[in-house]
PDB file of C-alpha atoms in Angstrom:
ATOM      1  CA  UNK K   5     -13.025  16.905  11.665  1.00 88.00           C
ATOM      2  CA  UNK K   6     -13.218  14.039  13.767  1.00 93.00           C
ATOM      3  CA  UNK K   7     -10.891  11.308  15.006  1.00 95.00           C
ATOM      4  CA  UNK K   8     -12.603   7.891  14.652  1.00 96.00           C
ATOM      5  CA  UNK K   9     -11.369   5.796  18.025  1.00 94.00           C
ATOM      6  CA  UNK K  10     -14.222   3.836  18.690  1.00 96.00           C
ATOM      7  CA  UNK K  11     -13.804   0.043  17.709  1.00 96.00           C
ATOM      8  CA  UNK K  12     -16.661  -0.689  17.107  1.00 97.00           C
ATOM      9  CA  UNK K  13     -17.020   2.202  14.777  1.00 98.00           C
ATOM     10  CA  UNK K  14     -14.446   1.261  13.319  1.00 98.00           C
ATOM     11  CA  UNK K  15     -15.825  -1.645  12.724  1.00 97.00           C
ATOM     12  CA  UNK K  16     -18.845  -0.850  11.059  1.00 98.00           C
ATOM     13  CA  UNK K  17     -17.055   1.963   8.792  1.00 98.00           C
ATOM     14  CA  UNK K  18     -15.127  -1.459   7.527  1.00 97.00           C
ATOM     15  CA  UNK K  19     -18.336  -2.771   6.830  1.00 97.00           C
ATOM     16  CA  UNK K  20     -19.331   0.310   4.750  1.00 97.00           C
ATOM     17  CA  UNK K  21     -16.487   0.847   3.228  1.00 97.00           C
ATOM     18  CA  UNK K  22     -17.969  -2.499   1.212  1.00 94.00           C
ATOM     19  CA  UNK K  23     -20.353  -0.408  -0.202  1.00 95.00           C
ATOM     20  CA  UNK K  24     -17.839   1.724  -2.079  1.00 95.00           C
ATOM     21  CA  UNK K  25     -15.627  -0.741  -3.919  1.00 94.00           C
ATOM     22  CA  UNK K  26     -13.063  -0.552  -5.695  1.00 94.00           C
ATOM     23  CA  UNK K  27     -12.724   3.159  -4.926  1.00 96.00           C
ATOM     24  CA  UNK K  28     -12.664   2.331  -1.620  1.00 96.00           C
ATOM     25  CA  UNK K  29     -10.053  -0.245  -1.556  1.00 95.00           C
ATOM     26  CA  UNK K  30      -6.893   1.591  -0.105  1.00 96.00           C
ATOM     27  CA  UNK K  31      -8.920   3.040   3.030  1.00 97.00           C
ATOM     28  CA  UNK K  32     -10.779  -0.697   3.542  1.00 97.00           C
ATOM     29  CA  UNK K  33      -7.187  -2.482   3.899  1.00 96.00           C
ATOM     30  CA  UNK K  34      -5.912   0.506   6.548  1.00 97.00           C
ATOM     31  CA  UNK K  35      -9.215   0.153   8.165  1.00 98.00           C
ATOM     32  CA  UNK K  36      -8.943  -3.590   8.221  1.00 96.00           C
ATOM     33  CA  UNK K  37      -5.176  -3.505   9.756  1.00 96.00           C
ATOM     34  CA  UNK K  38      -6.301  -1.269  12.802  1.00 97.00           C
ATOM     35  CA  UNK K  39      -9.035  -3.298  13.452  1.00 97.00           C
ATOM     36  CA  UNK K  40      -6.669  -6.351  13.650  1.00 95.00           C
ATOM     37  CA  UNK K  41      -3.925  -5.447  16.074  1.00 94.00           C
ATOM     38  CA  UNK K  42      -2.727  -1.803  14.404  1.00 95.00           C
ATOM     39  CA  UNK K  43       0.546  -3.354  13.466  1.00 93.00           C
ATOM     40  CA  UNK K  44       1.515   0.205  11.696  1.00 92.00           C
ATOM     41  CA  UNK K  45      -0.402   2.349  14.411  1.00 94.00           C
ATOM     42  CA  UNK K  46      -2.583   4.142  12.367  1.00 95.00           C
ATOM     43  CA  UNK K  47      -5.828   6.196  12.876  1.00 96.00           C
ATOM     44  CA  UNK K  48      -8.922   7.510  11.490  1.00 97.00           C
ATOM     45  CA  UNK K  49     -10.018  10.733  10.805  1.00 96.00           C
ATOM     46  CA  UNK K  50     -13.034  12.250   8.787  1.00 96.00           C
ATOM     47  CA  UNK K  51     -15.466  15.340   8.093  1.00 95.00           C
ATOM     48  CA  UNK K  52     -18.549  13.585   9.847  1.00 95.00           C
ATOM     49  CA  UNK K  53     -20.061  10.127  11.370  1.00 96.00           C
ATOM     50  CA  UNK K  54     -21.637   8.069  10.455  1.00 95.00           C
ATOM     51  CA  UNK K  55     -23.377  10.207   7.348  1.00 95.00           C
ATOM     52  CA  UNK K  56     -19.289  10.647   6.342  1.00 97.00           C
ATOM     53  CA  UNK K  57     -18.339  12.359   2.779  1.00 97.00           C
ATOM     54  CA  UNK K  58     -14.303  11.882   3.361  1.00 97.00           C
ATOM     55  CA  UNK K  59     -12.565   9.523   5.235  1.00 97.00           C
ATOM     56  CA  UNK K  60      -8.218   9.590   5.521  1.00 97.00           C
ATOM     57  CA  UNK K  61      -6.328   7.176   6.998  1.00 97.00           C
ATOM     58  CA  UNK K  62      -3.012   8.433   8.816  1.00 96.00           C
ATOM     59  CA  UNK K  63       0.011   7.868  11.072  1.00 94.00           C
ATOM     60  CA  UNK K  64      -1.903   8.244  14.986  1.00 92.00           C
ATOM     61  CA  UNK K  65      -0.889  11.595  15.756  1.00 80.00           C
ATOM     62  CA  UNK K  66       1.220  10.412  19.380  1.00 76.00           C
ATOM     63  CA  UNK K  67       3.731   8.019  16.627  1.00 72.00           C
ATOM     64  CA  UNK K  68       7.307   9.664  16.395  1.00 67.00           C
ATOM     65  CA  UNK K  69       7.917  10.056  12.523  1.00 77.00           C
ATOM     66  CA  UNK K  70      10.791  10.670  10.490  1.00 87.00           C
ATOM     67  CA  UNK K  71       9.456  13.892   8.695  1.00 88.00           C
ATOM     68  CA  UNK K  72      11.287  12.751   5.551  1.00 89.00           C
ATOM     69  CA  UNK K  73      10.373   9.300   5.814  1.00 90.00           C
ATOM     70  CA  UNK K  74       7.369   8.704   2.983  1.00 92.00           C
ATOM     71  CA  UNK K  75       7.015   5.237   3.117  1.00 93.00           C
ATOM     72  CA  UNK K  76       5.613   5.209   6.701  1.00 93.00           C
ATOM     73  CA  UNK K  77       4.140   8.303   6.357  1.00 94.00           C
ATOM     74  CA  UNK K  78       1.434   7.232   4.539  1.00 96.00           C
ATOM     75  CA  UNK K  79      -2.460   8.121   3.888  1.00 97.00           C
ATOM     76  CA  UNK K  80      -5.235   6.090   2.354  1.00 97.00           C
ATOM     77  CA  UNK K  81      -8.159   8.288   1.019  1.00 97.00           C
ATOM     78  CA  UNK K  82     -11.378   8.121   0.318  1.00 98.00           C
ATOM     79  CA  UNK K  83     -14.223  10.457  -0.303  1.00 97.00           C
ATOM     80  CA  UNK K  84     -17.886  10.236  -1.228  1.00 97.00           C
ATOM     81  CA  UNK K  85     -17.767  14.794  -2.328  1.00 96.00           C
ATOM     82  CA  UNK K  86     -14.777  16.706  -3.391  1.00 96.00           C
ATOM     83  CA  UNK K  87     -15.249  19.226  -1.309  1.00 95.00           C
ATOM     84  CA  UNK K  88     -15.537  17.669   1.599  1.00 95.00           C
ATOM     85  CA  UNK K  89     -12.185  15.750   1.303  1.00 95.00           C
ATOM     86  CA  UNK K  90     -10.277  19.074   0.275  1.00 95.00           C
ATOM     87  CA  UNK K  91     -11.425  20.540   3.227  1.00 94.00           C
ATOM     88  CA  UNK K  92     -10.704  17.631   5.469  1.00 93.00           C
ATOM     89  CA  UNK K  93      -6.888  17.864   3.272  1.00 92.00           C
ATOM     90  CA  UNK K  94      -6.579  21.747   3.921  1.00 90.00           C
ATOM     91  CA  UNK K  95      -7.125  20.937   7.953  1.00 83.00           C
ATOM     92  CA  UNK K  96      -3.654  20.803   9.537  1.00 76.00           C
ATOM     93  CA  UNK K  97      -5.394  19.127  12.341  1.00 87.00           C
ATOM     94  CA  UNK K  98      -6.059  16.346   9.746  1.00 91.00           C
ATOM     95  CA  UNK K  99      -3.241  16.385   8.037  1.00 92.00           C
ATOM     96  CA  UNK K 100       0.904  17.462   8.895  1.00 91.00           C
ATOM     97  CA  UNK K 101       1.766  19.487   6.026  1.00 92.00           C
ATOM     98  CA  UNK K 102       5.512  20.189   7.350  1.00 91.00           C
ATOM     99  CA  UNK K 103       6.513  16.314   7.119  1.00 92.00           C
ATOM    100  CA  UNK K 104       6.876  14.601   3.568  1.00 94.00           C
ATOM    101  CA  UNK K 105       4.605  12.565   3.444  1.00 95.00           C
ATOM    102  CA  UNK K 106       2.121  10.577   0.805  1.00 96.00           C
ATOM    103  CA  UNK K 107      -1.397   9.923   0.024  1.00 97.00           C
ATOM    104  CA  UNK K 108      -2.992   6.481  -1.540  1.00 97.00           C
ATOM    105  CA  UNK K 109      -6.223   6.312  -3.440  1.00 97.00           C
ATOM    106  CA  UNK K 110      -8.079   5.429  -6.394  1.00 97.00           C
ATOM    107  CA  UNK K 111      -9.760   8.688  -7.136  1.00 96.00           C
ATOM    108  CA  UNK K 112      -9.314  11.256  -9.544  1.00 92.00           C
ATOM    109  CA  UNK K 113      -9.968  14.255  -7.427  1.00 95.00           C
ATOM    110  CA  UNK K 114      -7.061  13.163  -5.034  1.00 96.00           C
ATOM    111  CA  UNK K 115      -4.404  13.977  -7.459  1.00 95.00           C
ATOM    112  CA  UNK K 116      -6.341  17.473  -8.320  1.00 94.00           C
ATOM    113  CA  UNK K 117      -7.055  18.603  -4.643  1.00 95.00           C
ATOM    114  CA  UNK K 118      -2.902  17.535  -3.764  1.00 95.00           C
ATOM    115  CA  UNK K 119      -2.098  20.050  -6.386  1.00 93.00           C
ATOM    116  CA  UNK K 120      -4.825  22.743  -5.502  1.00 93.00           C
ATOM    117  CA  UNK K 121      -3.972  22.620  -1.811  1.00 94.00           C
ATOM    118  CA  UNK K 122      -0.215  21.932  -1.730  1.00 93.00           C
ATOM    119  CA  UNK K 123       0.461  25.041  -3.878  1.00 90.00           C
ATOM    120  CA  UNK K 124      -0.777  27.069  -0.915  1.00 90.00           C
ATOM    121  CA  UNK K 125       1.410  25.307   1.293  1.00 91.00           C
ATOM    122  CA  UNK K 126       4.616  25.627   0.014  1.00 92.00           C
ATOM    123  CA  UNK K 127       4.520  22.251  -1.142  1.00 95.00           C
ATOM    124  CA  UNK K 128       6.119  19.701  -3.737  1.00 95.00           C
ATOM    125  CA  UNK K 129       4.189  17.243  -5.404  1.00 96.00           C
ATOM    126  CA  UNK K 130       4.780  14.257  -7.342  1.00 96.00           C
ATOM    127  CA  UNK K 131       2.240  12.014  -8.673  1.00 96.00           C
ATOM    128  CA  UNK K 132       2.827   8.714  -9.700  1.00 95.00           C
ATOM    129  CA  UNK K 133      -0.569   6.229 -11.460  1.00 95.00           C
ATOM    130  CA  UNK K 134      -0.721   2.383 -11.606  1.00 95.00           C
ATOM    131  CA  UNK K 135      -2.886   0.052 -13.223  1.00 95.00           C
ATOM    132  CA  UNK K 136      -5.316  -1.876  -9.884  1.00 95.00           C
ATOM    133  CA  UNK K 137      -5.918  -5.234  -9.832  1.00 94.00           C
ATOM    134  CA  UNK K 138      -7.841  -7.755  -7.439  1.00 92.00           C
ATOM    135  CA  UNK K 139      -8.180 -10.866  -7.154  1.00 87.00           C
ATOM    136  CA  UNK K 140     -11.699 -10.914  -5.939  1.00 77.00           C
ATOM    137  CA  UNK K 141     -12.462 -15.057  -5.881  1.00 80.00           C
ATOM    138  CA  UNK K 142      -9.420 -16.931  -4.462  1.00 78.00           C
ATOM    139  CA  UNK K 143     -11.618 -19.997  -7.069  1.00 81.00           C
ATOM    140  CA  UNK K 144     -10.235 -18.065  -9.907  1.00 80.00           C
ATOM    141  CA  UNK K 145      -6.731 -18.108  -8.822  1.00 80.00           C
ATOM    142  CA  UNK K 146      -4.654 -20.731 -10.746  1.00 76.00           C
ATOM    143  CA  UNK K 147      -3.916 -24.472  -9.086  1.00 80.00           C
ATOM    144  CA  UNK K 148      -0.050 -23.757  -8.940  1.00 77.00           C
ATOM    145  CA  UNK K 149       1.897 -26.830  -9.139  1.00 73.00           C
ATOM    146  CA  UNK K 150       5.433 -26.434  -9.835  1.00 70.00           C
ATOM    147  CA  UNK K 151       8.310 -29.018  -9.454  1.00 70.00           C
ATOM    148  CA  UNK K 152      10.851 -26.864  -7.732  1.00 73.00           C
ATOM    149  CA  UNK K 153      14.855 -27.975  -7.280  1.00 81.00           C
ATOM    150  CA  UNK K 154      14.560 -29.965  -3.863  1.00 83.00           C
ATOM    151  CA  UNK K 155      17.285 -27.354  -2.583  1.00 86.00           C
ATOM    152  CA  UNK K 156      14.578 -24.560  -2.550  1.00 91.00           C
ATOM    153  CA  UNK K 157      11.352 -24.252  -0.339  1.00 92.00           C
ATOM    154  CA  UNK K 158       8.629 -22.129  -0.309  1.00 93.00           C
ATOM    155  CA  UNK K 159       8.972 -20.026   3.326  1.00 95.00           C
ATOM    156  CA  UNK K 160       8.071 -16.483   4.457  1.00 96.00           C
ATOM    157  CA  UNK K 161      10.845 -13.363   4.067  1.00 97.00           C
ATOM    158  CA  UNK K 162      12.579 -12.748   6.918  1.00 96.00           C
ATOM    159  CA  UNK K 163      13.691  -9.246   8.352  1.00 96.00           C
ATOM    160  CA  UNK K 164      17.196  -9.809   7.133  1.00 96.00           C
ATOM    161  CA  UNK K 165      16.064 -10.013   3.770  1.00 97.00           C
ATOM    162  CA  UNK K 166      14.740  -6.407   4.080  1.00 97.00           C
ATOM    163  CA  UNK K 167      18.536  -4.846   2.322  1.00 96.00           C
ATOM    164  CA  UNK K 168      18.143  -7.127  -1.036  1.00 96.00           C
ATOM    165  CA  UNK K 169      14.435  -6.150  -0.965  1.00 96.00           C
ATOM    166  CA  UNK K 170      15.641  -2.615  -0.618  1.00 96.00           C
ATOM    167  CA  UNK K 171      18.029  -2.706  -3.558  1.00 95.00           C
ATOM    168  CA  UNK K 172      15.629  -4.313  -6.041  1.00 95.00           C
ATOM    169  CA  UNK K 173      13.083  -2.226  -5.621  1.00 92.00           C
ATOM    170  CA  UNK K 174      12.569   1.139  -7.721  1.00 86.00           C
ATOM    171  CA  UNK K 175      11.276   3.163  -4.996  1.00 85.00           C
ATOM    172  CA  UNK K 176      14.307   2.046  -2.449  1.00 87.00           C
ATOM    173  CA  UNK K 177      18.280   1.517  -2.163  1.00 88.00           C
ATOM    174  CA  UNK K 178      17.802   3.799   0.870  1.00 93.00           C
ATOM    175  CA  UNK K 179      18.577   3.619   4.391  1.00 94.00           C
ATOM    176  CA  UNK K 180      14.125   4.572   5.283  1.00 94.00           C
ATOM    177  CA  UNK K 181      12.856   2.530   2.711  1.00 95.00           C
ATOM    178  CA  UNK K 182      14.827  -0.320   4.249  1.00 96.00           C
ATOM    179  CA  UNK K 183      13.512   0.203   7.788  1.00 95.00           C
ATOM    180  CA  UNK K 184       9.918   0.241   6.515  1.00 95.00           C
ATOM    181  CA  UNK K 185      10.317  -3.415   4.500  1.00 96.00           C
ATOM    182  CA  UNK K 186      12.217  -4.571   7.199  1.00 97.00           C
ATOM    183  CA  UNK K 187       8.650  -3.447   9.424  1.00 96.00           C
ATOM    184  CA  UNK K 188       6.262  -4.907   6.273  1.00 96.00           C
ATOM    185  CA  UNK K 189       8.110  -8.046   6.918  1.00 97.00           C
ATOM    186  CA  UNK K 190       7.441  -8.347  10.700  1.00 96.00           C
ATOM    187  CA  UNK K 191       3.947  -6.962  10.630  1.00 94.00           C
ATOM    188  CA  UNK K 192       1.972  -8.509   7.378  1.00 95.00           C
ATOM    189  CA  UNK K 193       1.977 -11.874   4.864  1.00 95.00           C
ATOM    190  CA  UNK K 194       4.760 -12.517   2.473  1.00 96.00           C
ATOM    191  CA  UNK K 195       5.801 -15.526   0.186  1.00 96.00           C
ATOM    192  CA  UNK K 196       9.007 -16.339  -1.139  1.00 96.00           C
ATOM    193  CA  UNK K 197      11.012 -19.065  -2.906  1.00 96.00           C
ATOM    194  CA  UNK K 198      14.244 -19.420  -0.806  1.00 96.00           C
ATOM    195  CA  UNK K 199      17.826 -21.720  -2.166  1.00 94.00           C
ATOM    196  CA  UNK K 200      19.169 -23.813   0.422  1.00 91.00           C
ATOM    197  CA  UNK K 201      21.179 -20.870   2.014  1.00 92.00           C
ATOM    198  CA  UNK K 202      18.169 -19.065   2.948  1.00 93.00           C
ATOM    199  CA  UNK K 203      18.195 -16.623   0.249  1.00 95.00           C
ATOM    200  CA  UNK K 204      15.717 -15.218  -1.098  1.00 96.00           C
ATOM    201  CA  UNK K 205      15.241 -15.883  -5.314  1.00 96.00           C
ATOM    202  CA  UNK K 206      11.884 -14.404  -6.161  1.00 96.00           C
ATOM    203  CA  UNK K 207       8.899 -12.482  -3.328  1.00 97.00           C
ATOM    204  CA  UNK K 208       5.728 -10.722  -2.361  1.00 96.00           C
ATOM    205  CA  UNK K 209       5.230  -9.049  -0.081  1.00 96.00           C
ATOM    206  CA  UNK K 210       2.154  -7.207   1.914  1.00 96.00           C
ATOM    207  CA  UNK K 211       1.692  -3.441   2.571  1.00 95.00           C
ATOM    208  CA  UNK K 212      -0.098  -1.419   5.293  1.00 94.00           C
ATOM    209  CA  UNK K 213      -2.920  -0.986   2.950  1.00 94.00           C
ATOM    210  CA  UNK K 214      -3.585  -4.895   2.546  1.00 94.00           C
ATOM    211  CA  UNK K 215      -2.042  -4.505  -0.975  1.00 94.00           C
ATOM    212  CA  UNK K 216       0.690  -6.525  -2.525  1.00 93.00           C
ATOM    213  CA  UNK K 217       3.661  -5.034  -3.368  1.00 92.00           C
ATOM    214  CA  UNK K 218       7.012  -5.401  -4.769  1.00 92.00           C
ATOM    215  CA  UNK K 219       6.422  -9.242  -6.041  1.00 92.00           C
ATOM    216  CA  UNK K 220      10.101  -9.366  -7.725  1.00 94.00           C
ATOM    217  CA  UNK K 221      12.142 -12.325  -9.049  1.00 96.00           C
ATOM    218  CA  UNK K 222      15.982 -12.319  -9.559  1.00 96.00           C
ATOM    219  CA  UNK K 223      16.515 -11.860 -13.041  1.00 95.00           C
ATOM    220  CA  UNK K 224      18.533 -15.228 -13.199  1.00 94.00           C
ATOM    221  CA  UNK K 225      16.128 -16.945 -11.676  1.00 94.00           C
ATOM    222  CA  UNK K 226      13.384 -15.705 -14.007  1.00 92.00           C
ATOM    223  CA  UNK K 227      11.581 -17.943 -16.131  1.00 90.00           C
ATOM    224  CA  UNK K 228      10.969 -20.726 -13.928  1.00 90.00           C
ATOM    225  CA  UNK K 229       7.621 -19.696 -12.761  1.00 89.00           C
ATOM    226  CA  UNK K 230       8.530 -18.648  -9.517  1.00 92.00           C
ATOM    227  CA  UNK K 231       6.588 -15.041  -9.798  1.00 91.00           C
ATOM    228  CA  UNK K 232       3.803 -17.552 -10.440  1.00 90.00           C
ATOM    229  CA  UNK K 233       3.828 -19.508  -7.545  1.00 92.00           C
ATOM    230  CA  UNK K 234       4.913 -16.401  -4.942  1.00 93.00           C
ATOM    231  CA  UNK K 235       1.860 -14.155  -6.329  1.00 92.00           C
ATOM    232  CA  UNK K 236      -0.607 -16.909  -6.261  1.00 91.00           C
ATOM    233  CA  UNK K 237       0.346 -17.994  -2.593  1.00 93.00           C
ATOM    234  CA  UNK K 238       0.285 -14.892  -1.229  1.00 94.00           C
ATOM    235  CA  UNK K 239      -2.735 -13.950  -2.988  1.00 93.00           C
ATOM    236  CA  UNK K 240      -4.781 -17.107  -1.011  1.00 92.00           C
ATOM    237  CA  UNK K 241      -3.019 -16.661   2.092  1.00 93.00           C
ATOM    238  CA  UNK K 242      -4.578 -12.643   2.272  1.00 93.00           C
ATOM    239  CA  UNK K 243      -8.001 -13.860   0.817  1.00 92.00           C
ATOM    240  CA  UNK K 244      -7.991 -17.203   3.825  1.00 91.00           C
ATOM    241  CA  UNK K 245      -7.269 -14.262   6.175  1.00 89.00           C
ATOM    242  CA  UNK K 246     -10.172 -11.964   4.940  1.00 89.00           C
ATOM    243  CA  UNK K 247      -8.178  -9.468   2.980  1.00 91.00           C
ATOM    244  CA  UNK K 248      -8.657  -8.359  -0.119  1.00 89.00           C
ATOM    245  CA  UNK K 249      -5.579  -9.629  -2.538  1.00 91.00           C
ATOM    246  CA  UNK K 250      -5.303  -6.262  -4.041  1.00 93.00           C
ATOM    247  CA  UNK K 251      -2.399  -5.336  -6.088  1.00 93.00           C
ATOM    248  CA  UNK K 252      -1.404  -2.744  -9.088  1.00 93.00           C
ATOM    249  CA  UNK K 253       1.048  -2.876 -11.964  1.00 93.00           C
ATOM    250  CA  UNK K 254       2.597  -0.107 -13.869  1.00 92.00           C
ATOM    251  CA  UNK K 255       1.255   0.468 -17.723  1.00 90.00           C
ATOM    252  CA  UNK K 256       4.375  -0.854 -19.027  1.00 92.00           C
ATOM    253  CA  UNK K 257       5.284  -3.386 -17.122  1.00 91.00           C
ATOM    254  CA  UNK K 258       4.456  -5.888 -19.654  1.00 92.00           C
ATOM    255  CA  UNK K 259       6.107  -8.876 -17.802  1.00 88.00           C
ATOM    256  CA  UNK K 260       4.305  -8.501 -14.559  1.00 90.00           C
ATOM    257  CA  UNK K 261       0.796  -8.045 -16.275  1.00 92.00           C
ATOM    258  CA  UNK K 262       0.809 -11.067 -18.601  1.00 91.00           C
ATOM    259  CA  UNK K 263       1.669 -12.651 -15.291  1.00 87.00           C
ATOM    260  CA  UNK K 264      -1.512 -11.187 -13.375  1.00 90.00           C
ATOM    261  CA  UNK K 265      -3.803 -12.158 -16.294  1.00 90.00           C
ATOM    262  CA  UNK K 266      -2.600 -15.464 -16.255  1.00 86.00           C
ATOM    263  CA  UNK K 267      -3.508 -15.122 -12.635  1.00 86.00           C
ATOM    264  CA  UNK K 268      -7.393 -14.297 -13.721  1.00 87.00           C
ATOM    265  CA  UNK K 269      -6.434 -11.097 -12.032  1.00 90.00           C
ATOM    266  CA  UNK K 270      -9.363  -8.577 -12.606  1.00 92.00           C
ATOM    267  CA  UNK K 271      -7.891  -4.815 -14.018  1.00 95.00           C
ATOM    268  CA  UNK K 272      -9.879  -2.277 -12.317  1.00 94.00           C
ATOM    269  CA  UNK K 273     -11.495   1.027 -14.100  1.00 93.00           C
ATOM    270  CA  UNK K 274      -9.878   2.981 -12.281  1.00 93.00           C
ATOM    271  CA  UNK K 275      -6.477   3.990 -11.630  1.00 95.00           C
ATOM    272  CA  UNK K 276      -4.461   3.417  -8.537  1.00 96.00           C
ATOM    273  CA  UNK K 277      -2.582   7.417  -7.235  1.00 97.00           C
ATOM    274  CA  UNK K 278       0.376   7.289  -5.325  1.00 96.00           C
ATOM    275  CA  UNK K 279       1.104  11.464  -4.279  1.00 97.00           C
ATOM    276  CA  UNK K 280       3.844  12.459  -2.627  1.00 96.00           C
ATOM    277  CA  UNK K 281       3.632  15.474  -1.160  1.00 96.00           C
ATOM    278  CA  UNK K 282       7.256  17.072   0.302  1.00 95.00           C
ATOM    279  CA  UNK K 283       7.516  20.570   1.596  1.00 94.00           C
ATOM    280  CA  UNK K 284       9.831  22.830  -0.793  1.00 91.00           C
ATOM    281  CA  UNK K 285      12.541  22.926   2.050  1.00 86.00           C
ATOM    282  CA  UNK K 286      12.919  19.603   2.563  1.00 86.00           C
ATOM    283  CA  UNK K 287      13.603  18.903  -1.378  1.00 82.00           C
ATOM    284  CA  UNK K 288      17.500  19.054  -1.204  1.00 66.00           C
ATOM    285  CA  UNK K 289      17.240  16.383   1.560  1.00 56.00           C
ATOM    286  CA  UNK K 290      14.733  14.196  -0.111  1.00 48.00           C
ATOM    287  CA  UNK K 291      15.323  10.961  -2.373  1.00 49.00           C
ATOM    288  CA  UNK K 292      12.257  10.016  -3.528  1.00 45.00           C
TER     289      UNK K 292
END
């Protein structure tokens, strides 16, 4: 295992990381972040350079975490052999198995090695899949044109919008999660529609894997295209920036996929893994 600290390394494993799309898409937005500033401090390790078969982007190892905290403790994966990557997983050097923490990828294997490997470590694990989309040529993306009350404007969240974020989301309403929007917010692009008190009606926001995430309207607000004209936005401001507008959906989220094809939105093969791993004695203490 080796630590990948050279930049420009780093900056030609972005560059190959090309090579592999869309599997590759988690670990190419971390890559891209820590190339541009390391907002979220994260690092890179893998089995081998250049001739790499696994690559997994962490938390550097010097960053004081919250060992129940999920959300920042977070790992984008890749891997060109199995083996190699559940080796590179199995290395405590590579990875902190006594801190909850989760794994992003678009591989099969990922969720199979988690449950191989965690079993031998006394470990929980909960899987969760998504439906990946991208919006690969910001040409495609819709000419969005709405006439919005004069009251609202189109802005950028701020951090005290991080506890409504919090609540509305299905993975928050906890003190962490809060802290980590309230960080997304500082660190990466969002869009949202604000009224003319500042508050926010419908967003989308960016993660620390270049993805979009939790693009939510208020339900009385709904209807007015607002979604619309947040997603699209934020989808041009990533792509005039050089990221990729990545983004995924669950299967039965009906609303919110009508909405991405109306966006031309391309739905990837393959699925999108969330995996969170949390040692068995931390379970009474976790709210995932």
């Amino acid at each position: 295992m080796l630590v990948l600290s050279c930049s420009l390394k780093l900056q030609m494993l972005e560059k190959m990381l090309r090579w592999s799309f869309p599997e590759s898409l988690k670990v190419y937005g971390a890559v891209m972040n820590i190339n541009r500033g390391n907002p979220f401090r994260k690092e890179v390790v893998m089995d081998s350079w250049p001739d790499f078969k696994a690559v997994i982007t962490r938390p550097q190892k010097e960053s004081e975490m919250d060992d129940l905290d999920h959300y920042t403790n977070a790992h984008a994966v890749f891997y060109k052999e199995l083996q190699a990557y559940q080796e590179l997983l199995e290395n405590t050097n590579a990875i902190n198995w006594r801190q909850t923490f989760q794994i992003q990828g678009l591989q099969d294997g990922i969720c199979e090695i988690s449950r191989s490997v965690a079993l031998s470590k006394q470990v929980d694990v909960k899987i969760f899949s998504f439906q990946m989309v991208l919006h690969s040529d910001p040409d495609t993306l819709p000419d969005v044109r709405l006439q919005m009350d004069p009251k609202l404007t189109l802005s950028y969240l701020d951090i005290s919008h991080a506890s409504l974020l919090s609540k509305t989301w299905s993975r928050g309403g906890n003190p962490r999660n809060q802290k980590y929007l309230a960080n997304l917010i500082c660190c990466f692009p969002s869009i949202c529609v604000l009224d003319d008190n500042g508050y926010p009606l419908s967003w989308s926001l960016t993660d620390q894997f270049a993805t979009m995430i939790h693009s939510y309207t208020l339900p009385e607000h709904r209807r007015k295209g607002y979604s619309r004209l947040v997603a699209t936005t934020l989808a041009k401001k990533l792509h005039s920036h050089g990221f990729p507008a990545q983004g995924n959906v669950l299967k039965t989220n009906m609303a919110s996929i009508t909405l991405l094809k109306s966006m031309n939105a391309q739905f990837l093969p393959c699925l999108f893994f969330r995996v969170i791993h949390t040692p068995f004695h931390f379970l009474a203490k976790s709210r995932l």
